[in-house]
XYZ file of C-alpha atoms in Angstrom:
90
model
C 84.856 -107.954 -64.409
C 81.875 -109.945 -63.036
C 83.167 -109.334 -59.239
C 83.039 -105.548 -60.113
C 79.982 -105.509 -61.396
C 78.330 -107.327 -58.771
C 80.160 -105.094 -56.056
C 78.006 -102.502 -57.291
C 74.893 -103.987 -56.631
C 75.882 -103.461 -52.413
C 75.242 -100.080 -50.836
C 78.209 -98.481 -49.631
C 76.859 -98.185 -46.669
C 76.792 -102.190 -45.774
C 80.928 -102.362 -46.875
C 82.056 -99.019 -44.926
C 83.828 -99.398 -42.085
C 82.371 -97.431 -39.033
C 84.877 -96.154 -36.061
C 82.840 -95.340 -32.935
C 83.813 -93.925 -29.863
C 82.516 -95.415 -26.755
C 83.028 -94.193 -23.373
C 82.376 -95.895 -20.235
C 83.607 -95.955 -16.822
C 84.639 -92.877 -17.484
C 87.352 -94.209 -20.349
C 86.981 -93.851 -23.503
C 87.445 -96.691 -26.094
C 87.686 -96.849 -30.058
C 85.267 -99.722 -31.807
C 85.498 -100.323 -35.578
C 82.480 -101.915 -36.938
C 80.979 -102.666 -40.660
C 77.921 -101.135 -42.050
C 76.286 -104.775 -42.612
C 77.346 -105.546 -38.944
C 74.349 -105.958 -36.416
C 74.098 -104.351 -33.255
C 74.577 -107.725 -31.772
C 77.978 -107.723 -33.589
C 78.484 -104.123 -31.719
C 77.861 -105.164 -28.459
C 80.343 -108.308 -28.978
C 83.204 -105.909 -30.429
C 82.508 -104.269 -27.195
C 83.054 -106.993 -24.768
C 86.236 -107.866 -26.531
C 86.871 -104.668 -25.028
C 85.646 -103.882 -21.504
C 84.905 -107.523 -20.282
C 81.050 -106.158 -20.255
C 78.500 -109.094 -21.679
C 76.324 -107.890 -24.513
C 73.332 -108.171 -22.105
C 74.570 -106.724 -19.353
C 75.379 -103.576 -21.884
C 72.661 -100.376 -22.574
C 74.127 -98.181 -25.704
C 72.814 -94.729 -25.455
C 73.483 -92.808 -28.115
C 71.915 -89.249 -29.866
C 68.639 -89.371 -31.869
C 68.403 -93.133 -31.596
C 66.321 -93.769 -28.816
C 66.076 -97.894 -27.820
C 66.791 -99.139 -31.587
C 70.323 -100.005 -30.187
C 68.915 -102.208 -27.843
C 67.409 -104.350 -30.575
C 70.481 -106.736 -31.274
C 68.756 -107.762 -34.995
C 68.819 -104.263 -36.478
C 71.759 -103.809 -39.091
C 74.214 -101.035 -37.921
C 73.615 -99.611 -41.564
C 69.933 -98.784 -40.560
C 70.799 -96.166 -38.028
C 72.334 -92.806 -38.688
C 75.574 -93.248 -36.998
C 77.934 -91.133 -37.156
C 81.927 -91.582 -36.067
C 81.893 -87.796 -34.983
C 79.182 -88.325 -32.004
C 80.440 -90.495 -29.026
C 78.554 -93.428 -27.597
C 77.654 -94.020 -23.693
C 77.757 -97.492 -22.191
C 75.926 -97.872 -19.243
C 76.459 -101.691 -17.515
């Protein structure tokens, strides 16, 4: 019972799963993330995919502005949404 209880005490956010869609190079790309995942962790999921290095990557994506190209910030501090695609310029 302890586990459950302290389960609670995490936002949902954090423990959801997130599937984004990325496109780039004119493919498009699915990339499951965590809410507690930062956007460092993002940009590594993504290299696993397209061979791109996290610093060679820019994320645009709607109504965030630059905040994804602060690799600190926690994925669960933006409003994403797995309905709105993501652009990868690099």
């Amino acid at each position: 019972m302890a586990s459950s209880s302290s389960a609670t005490l995490t936002s949902s956010a954090t423990e959801e799963e997130l599937t984004l869609q990325l496109k780039w190079s004119g493919k498009e790309f699915t990339v499951r993330v965590c809410g507690d995942d930062s956007v460092a962790d993002l940009k590594r999921s993504i290299c696993e995919l397209t061979n791109v290095l996290p610093k060679r990557q820019k994320l645009l994506y709607p109504k965030i502005g630059n905040k994804l190209a602060d690799d600190s910030v926690l994925l669960s501090q933006l409003p994403l949404k797995s309905s709105l695609k993501m652009t990868m310029i690099g």
